[in-house]
Short mmCIF file of C-alpha atoms in Angstrom, two decimals:
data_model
loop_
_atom_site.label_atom_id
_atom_site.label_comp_id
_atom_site.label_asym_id
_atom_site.label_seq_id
_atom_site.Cartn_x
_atom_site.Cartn_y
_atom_site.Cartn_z
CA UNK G 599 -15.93 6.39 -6.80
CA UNK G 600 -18.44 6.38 -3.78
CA UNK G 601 -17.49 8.06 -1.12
CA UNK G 602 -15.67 6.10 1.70
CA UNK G 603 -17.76 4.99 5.09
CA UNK G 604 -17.26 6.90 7.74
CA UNK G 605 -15.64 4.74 10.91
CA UNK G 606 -18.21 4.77 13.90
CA UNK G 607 -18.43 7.66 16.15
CA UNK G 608 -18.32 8.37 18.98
CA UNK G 609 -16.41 9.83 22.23
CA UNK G 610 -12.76 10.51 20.61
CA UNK G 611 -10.84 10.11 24.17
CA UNK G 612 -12.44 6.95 24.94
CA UNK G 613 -10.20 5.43 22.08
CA UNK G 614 -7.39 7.63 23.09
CA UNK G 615 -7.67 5.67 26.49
CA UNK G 616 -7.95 2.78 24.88
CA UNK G 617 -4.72 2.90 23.86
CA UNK G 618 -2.89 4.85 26.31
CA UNK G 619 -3.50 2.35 28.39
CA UNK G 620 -1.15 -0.37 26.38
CA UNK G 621 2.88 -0.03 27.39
CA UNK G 622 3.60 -3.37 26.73
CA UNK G 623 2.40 -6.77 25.29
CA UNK G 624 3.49 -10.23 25.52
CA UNK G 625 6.75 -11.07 24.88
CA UNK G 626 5.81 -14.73 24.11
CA UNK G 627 3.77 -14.03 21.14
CA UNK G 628 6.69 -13.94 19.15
CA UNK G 629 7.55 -17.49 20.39
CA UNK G 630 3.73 -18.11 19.43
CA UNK G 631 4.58 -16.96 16.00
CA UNK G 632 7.65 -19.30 15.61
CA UNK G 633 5.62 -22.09 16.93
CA UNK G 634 3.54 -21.31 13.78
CA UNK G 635 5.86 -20.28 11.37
CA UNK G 636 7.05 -23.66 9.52
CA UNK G 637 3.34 -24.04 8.32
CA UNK G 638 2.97 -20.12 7.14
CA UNK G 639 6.50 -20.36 5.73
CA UNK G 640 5.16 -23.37 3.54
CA UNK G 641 1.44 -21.50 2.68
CA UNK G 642 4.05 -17.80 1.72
CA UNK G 643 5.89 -20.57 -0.35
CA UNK G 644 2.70 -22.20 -2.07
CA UNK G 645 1.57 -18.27 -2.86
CA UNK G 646 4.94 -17.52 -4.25
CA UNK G 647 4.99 -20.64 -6.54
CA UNK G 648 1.71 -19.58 -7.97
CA UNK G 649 1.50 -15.29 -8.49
CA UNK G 650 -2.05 -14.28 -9.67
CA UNK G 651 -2.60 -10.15 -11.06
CA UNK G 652 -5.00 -7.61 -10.06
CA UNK G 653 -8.36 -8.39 -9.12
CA UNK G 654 -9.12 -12.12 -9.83
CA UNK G 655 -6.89 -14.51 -8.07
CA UNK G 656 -8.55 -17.76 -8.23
CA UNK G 657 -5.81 -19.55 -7.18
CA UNK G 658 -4.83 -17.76 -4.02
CA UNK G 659 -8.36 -17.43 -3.21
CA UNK G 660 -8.72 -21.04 -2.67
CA UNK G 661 -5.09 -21.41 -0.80
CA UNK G 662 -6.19 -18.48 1.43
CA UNK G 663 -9.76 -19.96 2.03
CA UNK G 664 -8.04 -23.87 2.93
CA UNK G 665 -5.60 -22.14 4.95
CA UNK G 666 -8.64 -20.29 6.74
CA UNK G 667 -10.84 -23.16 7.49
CA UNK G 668 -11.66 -25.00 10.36
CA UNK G 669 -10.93 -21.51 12.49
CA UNK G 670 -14.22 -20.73 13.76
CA UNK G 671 -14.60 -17.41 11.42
CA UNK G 672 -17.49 -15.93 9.72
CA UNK G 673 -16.01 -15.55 5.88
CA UNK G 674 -17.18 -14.52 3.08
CA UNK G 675 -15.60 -13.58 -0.51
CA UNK G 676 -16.07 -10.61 -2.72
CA UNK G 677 -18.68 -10.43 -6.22
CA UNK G 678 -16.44 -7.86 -8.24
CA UNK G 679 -12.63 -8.97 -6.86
CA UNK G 680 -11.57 -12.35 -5.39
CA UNK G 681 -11.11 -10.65 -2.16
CA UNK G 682 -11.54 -13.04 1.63
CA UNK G 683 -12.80 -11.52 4.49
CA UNK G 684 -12.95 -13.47 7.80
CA UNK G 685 -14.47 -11.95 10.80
CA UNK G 686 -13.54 -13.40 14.42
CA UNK G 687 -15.86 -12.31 17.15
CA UNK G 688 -14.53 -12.67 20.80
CA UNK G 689 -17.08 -13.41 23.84
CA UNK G 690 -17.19 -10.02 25.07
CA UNK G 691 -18.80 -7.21 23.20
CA UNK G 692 -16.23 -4.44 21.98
CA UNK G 693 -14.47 -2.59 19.13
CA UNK G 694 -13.99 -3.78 15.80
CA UNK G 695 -10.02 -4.00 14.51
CA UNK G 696 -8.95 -4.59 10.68
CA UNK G 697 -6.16 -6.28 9.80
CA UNK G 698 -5.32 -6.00 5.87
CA UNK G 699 -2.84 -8.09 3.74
CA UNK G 700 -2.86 -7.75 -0.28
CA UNK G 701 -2.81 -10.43 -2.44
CA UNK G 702 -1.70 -9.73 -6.06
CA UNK G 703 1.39 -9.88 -7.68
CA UNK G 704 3.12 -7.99 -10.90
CA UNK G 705 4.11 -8.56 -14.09
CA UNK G 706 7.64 -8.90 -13.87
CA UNK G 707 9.44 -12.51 -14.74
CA UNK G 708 11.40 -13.79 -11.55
CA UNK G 709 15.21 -14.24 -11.42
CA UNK G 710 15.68 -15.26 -7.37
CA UNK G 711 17.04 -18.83 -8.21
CA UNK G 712 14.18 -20.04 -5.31
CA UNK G 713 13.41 -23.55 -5.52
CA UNK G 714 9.80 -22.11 -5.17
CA UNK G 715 9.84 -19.40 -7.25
CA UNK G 716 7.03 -18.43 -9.71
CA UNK G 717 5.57 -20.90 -11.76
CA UNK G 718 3.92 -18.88 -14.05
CA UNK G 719 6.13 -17.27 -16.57
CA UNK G 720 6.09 -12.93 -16.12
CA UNK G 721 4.61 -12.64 -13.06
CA UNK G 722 6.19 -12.43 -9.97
CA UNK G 723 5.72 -11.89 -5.90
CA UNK G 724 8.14 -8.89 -6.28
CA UNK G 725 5.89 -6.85 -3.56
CA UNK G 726 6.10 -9.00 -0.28
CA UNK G 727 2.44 -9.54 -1.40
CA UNK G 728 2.38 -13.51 -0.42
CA UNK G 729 4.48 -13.00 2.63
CA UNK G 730 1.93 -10.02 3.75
CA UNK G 731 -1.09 -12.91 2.95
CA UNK G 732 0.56 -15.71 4.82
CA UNK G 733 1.60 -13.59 8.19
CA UNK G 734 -2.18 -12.34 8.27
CA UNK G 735 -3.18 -16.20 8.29
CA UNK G 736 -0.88 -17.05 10.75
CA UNK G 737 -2.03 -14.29 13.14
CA UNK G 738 -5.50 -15.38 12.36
CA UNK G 739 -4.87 -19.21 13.59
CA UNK G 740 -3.34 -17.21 16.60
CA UNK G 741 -5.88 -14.93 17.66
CA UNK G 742 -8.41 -17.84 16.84
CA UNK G 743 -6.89 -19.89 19.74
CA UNK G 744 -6.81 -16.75 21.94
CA UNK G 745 -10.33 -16.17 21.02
CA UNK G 746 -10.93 -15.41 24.61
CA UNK G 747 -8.70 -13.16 24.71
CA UNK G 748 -10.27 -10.82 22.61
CA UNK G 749 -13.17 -8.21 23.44
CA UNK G 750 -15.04 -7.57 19.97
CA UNK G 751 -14.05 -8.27 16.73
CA UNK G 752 -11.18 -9.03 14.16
CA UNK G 753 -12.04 -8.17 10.40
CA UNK G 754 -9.07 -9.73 8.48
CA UNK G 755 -8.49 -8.66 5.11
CA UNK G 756 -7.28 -10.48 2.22
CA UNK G 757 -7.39 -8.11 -0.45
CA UNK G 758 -6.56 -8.00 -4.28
CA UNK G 759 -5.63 -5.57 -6.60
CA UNK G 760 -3.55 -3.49 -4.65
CA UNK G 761 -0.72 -3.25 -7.85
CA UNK G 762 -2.35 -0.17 -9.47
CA UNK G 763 -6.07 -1.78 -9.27
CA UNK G 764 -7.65 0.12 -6.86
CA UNK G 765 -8.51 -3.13 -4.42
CA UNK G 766 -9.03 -1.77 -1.14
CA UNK G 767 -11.57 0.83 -2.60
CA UNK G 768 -13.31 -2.26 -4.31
CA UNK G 769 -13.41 -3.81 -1.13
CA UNK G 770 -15.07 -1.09 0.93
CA UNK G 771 -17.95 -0.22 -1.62
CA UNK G 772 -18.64 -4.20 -0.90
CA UNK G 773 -18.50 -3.27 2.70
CA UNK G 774 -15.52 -4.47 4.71
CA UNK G 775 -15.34 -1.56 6.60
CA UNK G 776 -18.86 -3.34 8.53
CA UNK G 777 -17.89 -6.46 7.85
CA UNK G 778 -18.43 -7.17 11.68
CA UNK G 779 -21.79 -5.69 11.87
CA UNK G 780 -20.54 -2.33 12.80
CA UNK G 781 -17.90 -0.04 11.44
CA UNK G 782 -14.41 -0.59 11.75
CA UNK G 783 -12.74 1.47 14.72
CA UNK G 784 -9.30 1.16 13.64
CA UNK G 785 -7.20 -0.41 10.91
CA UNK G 786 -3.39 -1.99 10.73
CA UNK G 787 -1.25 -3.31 7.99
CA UNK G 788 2.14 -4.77 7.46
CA UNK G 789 4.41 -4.20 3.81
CA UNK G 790 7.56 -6.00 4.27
CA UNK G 791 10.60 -3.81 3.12
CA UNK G 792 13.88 -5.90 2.07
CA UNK G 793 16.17 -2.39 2.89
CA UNK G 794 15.27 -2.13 6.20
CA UNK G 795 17.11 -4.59 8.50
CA UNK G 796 15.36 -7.93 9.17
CA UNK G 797 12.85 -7.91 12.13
CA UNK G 798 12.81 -4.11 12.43
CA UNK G 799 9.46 -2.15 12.09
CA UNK G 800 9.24 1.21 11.20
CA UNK G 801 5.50 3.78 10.65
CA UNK G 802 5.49 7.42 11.35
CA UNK G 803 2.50 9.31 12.23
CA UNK G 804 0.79 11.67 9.42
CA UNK G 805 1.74 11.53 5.73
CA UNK G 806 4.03 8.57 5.17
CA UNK G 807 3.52 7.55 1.27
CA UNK G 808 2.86 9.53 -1.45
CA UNK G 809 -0.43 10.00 -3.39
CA UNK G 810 0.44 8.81 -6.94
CA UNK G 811 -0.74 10.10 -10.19
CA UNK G 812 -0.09 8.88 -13.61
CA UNK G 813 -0.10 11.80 -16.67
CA UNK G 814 -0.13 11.44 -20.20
CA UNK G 815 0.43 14.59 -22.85
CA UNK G 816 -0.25 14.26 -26.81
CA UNK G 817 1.99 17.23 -28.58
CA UNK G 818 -0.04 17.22 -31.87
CA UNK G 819 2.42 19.40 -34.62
CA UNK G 820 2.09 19.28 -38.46
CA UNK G 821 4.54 16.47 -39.94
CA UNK G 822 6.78 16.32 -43.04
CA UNK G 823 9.93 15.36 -44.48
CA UNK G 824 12.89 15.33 -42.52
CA UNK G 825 14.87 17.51 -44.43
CA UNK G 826 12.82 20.23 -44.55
CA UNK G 827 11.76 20.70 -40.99
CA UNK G 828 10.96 24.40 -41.48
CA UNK G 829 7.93 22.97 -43.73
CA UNK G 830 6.54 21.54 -40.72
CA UNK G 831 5.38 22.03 -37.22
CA UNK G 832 7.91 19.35 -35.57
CA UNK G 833 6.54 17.84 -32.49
CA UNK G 834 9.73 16.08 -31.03
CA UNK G 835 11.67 19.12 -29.50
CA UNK G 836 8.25 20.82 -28.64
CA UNK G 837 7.99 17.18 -26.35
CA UNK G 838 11.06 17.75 -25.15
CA UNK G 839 10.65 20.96 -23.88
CA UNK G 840 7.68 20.06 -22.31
CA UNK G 841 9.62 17.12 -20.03
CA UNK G 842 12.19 20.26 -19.21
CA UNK G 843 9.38 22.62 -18.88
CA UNK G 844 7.92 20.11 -16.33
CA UNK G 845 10.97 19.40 -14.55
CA UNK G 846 11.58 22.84 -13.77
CA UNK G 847 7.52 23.88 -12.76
CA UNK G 848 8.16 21.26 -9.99
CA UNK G 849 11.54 23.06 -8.54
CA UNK G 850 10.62 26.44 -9.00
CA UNK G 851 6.73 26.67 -7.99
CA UNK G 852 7.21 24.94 -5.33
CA UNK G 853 8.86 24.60 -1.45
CA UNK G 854 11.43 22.25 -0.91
CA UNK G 855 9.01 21.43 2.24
CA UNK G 856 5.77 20.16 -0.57
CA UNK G 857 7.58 16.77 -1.08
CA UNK G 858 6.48 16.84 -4.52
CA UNK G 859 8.36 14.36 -7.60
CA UNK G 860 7.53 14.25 -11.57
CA UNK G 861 8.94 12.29 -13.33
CA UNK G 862 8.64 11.86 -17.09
CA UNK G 863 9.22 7.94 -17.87
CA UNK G 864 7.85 7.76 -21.37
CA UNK G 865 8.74 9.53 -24.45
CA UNK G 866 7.59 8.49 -27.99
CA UNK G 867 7.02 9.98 -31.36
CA UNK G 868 7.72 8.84 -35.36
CA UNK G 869 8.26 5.48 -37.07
CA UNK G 870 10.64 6.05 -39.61
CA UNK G 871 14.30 8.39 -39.73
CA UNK G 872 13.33 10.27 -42.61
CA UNK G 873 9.68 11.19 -41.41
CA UNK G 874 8.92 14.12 -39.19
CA UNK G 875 6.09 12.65 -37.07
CA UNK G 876 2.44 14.89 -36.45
CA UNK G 877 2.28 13.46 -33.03
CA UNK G 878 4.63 12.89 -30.34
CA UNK G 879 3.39 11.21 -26.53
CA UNK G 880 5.14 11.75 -23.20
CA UNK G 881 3.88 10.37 -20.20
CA UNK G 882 5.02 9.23 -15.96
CA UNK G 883 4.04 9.58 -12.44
CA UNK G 884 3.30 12.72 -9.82
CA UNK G 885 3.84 12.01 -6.02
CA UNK G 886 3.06 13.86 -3.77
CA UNK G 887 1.81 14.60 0.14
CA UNK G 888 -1.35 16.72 0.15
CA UNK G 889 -4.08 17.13 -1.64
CA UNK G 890 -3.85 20.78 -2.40
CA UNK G 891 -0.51 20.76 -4.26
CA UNK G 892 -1.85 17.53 -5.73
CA UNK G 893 -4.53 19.72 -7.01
CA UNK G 894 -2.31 22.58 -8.34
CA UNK G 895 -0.23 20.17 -9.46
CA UNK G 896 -2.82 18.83 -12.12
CA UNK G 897 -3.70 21.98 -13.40
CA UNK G 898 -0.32 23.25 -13.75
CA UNK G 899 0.69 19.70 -15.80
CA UNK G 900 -1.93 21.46 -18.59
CA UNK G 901 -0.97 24.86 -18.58
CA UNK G 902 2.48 24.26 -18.70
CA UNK G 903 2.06 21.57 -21.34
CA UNK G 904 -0.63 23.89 -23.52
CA UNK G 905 1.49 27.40 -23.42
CA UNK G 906 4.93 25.53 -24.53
CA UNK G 907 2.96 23.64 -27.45
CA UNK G 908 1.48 27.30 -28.39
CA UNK G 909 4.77 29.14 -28.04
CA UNK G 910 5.59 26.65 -31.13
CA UNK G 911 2.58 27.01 -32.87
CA UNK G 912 1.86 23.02 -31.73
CA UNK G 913 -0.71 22.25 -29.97
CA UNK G 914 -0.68 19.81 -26.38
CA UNK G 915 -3.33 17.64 -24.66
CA UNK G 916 -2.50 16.82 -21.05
CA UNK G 917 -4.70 14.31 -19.21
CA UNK G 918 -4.17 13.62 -15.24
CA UNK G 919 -5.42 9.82 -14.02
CA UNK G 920 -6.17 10.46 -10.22
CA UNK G 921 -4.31 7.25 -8.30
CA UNK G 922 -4.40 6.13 -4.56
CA UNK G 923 -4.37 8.87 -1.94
CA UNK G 924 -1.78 9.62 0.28
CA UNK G 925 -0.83 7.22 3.25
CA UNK G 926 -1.80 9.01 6.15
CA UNK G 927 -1.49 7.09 9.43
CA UNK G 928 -2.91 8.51 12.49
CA UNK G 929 -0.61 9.74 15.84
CA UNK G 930 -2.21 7.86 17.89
CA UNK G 931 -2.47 4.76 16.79
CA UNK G 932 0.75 5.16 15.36
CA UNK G 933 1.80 5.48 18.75
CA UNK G 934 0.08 2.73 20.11
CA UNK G 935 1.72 0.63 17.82
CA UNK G 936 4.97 1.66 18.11
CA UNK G 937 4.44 0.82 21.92
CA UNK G 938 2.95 -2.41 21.23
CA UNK G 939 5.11 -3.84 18.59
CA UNK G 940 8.31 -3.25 21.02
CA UNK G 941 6.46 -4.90 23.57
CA UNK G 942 6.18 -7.82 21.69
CA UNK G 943 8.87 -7.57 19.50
CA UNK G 944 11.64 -6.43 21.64
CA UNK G 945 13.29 -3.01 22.35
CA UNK G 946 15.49 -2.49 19.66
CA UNK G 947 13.51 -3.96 16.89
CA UNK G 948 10.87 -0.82 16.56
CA UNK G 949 11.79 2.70 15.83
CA UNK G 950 9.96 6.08 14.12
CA UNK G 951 10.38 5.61 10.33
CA UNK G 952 12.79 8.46 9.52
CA UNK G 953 11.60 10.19 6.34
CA UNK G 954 8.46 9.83 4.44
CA UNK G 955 8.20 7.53 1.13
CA UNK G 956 7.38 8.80 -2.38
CA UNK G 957 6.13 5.21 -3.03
CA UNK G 958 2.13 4.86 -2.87
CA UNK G 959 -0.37 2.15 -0.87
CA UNK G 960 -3.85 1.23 -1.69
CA UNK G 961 -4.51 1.04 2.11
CA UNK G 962 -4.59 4.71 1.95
CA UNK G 963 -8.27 4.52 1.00
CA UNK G 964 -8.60 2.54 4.59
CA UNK G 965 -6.69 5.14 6.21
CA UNK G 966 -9.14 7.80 5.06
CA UNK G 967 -12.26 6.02 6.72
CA UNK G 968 -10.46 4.50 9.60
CA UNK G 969 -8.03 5.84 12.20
CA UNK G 970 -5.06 3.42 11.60
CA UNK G 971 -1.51 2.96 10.65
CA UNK G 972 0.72 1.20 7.78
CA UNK G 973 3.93 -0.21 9.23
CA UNK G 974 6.89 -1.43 7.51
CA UNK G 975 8.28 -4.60 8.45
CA UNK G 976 12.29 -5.15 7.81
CA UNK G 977 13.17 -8.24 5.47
CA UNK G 978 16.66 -8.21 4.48
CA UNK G 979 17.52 -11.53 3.73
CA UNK G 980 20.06 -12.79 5.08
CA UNK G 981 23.91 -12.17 4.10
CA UNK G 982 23.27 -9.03 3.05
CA UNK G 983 23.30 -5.36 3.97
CA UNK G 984 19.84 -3.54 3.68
CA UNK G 985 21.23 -1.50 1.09
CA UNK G 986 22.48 -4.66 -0.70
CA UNK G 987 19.25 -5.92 -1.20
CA UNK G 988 17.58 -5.78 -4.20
CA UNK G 989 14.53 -3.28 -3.13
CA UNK G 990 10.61 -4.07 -3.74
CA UNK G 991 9.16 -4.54 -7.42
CA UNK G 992 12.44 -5.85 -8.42
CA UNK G 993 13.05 -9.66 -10.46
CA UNK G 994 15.64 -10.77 -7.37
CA UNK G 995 13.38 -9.43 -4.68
CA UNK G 996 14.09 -11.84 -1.86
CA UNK G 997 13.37 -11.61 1.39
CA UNK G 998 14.19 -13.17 5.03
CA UNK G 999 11.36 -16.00 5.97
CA UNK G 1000 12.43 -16.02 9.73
CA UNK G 1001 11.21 -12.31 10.12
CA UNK G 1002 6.97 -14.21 9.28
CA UNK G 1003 7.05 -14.87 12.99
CA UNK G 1004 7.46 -11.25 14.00
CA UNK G 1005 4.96 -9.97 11.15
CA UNK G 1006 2.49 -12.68 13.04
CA UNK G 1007 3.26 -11.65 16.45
CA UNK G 1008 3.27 -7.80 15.21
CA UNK G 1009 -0.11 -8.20 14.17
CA UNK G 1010 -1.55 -10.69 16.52
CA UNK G 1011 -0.29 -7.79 19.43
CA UNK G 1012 -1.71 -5.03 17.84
CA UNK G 1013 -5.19 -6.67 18.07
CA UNK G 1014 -5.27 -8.03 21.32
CA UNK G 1015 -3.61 -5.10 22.96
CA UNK G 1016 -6.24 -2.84 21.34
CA UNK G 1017 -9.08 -5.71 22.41
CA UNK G 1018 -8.21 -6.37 25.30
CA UNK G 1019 -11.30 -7.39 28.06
CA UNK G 1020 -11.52 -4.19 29.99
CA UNK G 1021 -9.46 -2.05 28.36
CA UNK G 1022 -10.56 1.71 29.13
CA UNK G 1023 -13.74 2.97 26.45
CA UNK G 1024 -17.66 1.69 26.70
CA UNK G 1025 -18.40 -0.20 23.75
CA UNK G 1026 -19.66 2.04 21.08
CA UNK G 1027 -18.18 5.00 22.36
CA UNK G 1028 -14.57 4.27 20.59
CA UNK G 1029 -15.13 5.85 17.26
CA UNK G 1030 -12.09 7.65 16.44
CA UNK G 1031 -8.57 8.98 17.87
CA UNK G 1032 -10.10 12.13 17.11
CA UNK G 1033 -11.50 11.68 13.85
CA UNK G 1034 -10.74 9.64 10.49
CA UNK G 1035 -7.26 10.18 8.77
CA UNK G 1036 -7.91 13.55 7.38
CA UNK G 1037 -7.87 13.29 3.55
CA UNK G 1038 -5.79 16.82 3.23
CA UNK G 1039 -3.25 16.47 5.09
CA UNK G 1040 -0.28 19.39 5.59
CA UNK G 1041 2.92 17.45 3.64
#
């Protein structure tokens, strides 16, 4: 992997004033974003009827790019991923804001009952993926009408892959990060969550998902008959040991503070009862919220692995696949959304998320190159109780379609608060809140 751009530099408290200087926005954006919502409703509907996995989405490609046109915005598509960018340039020189939805669906055969539900048997818009695509189009058509409005540049991004494919990074070594002709100076995204209560948003500056690792251990023993195990070198219970052995390096190596979770979630070995197997195979997922126990973490997978396969006389082969970083969103921006959103969403409605989430978000790579913020976006649909709900990635993952207004006026106020004509900051002098998301962050 390249290394990630850098966002544009410059005078840190210019930003800072930037945003300071938003305490409210307007109200009747969210009546902007019902005005729009019957035709957004019907393009989240078309995406949901028609899920597309990781990087090549044909498909919702072209429904993104017809839903796009006629707007006035400089677009262009990716070579390696379907991705859509879309750049809107205001009259007045100024910053340059990203917007980000994903795209992609996953693998997982739909059982909502929806008269438009997937079309396509075993996949399914279990992620909010195709609501996420159709707000960002709807604040699009908004901001496009408020062109005006707007002092610099919008860089919406329609990205794929974000299921495990590593999107967002694709996108950036193509260069959405300059998309506008300069670097991005800040970065936003929406991820509906059906347990939070409909129309609430929630972000919390720093860490708030998980960087997320996938590991994989080969226990290689001697095999044999199954009635004389003492004529072999039996790989199963050395395995399980090893899951144990894991369990127990996470709870006593490390603080309760390190917001660290293993979890073993494959275990197999042997093909027939009467047959002592030479191999057995465990494998799962590390979170966790800084990249120094991340690190330890790694190496400790191996040794632990290695010295309980020796203490056997087995032998163990741990391998660590590096996944998306952690989710770091930046104080303040966060803050300046958190302002912003109640101003247009109403007091009430926006709140400090209250713990962080062991669940993991492409956008991270974003977040390392760009001061910015992730927000979730309350979808419970309704009759239900947010804890009712059946959560993200699952078959009956449903969600509210009256909450797309407020993810289109959520967005649309971000960018024009942050945009604003003659909001505090010289052009070119609003390169950070400080500096970039920093990529080891305290958990």
């Amino acid at each position: 992997m390249t290394s990630p751009p850098q966002a544009s530099q410059g005078a840190p408290d210019a930003l800072e004033s930037r945003q300071a200087a938003v305490t409210t926005a307007e109200p009747g954006l969210l009546d902007e974003g019902r005005r729009l919502a019957p035709e957004v409703v019907a393009l989240r509907r078309a995406l949901h009827g028609s899920p597309e996995l990781g990087l090549d989405l044909p498909e919702t490609q072209r429904l993104v790019l017809g839903a796009l046109d006629g707007l006035g915005l400089e677009i262009r598509t990716g070579h390696a991923l379907s991705s859509v960018t879309a750049v809107l340039t205001g009259p007045a020189d100024g910053p340059a804001l990203l917007l980000r939805a994903d795209m992609d669906a996953l693998p997982i055969t739909e059982e909502t009952g929806l008269p438009f539900a997937s079309r396509t048997p075993g996949l399914m818009h279990a992620c909010g993926h195709d609501a996420h695509t159709a707000m960002l189009v709807g604040a699009a058509r908004l901001l496009a009408a408020r062109r005006e409005d707007i002092a610099g540049r919008v860089v919406f991004m329609f990205q794929p892959g974000e299921e495990g494919h590593h999107g967002a990074r694709h996108m950036i070594e193509e260069g959405v990060l300059e998309a506008s002709g300069r670097g991005a100076d800040a970065a936003f995204a929406l991820h509906v969550h059906p347990n939070l209560p409909a129309g609430a948003l929630r972000l919390r500056p720093g860490p708030q998902l998980a960087a997320s690792d996938r590991f994989r251990v080969v226990v290689r023993g001697r095999g044999g008959h199954a009635s004389a195990p003492h004529t072999t070198c039996d790989p199963v219970p050395v395995a399980c040991e090893i899951v144990l052995a894991l369990q127990t390096m996470i709870t006593r190596s490390l603080s309760v503070d390190d917001h660290a979770v293993l979890s073993v979630t494959r275990l197999t070995a042997g093909t027939a009862t009467g047959i002592i197997p030479d191999t057995a195979e465990l494998g799962g997922t590390l979170r966790t919220l800084s990249e120094p126990i991340r690190t330890r973490l790694h190496e400790a997978i191996a040794r632990v692995a290695e010295g309980v396969a020796a203490a056997h006389g087995a032998e163990a082969e741990a391998t660590v696949e590096p996944g998306y970083p952690v989710t770091v969103n930046d104080p303040g921006f966060t803050d300046f959304v958190l302002r912003t959103a109640e101003g247009a969403l109403g007091t009430g409605t926006v709140d400090v998320l209250a713990a962080t989430q062991m669940t993991a978000e492409d956008f991270s790579y974003v977040l390392r190159a760009v001061p910015g913020a992730l927000a979730f976006l309350g979808v419970c649909p309704p009759g239900l109780e947010p804890h009712e709900a059946p959560s993200l990635h699952s078959s009956r993952m449903d969600l509210d379609e009256d909450v797309i207004a407020s993810g289109i006026a959520c967005h649309a106020a971000v960018a024009l608060a942050f945009l604003a004509p003659g909001a505090p900051g010289a052009p070119g002098g609003l390169g950070g809140l400080g500096s970039p998301s920093a990529p080891e962050p305290a958990p």
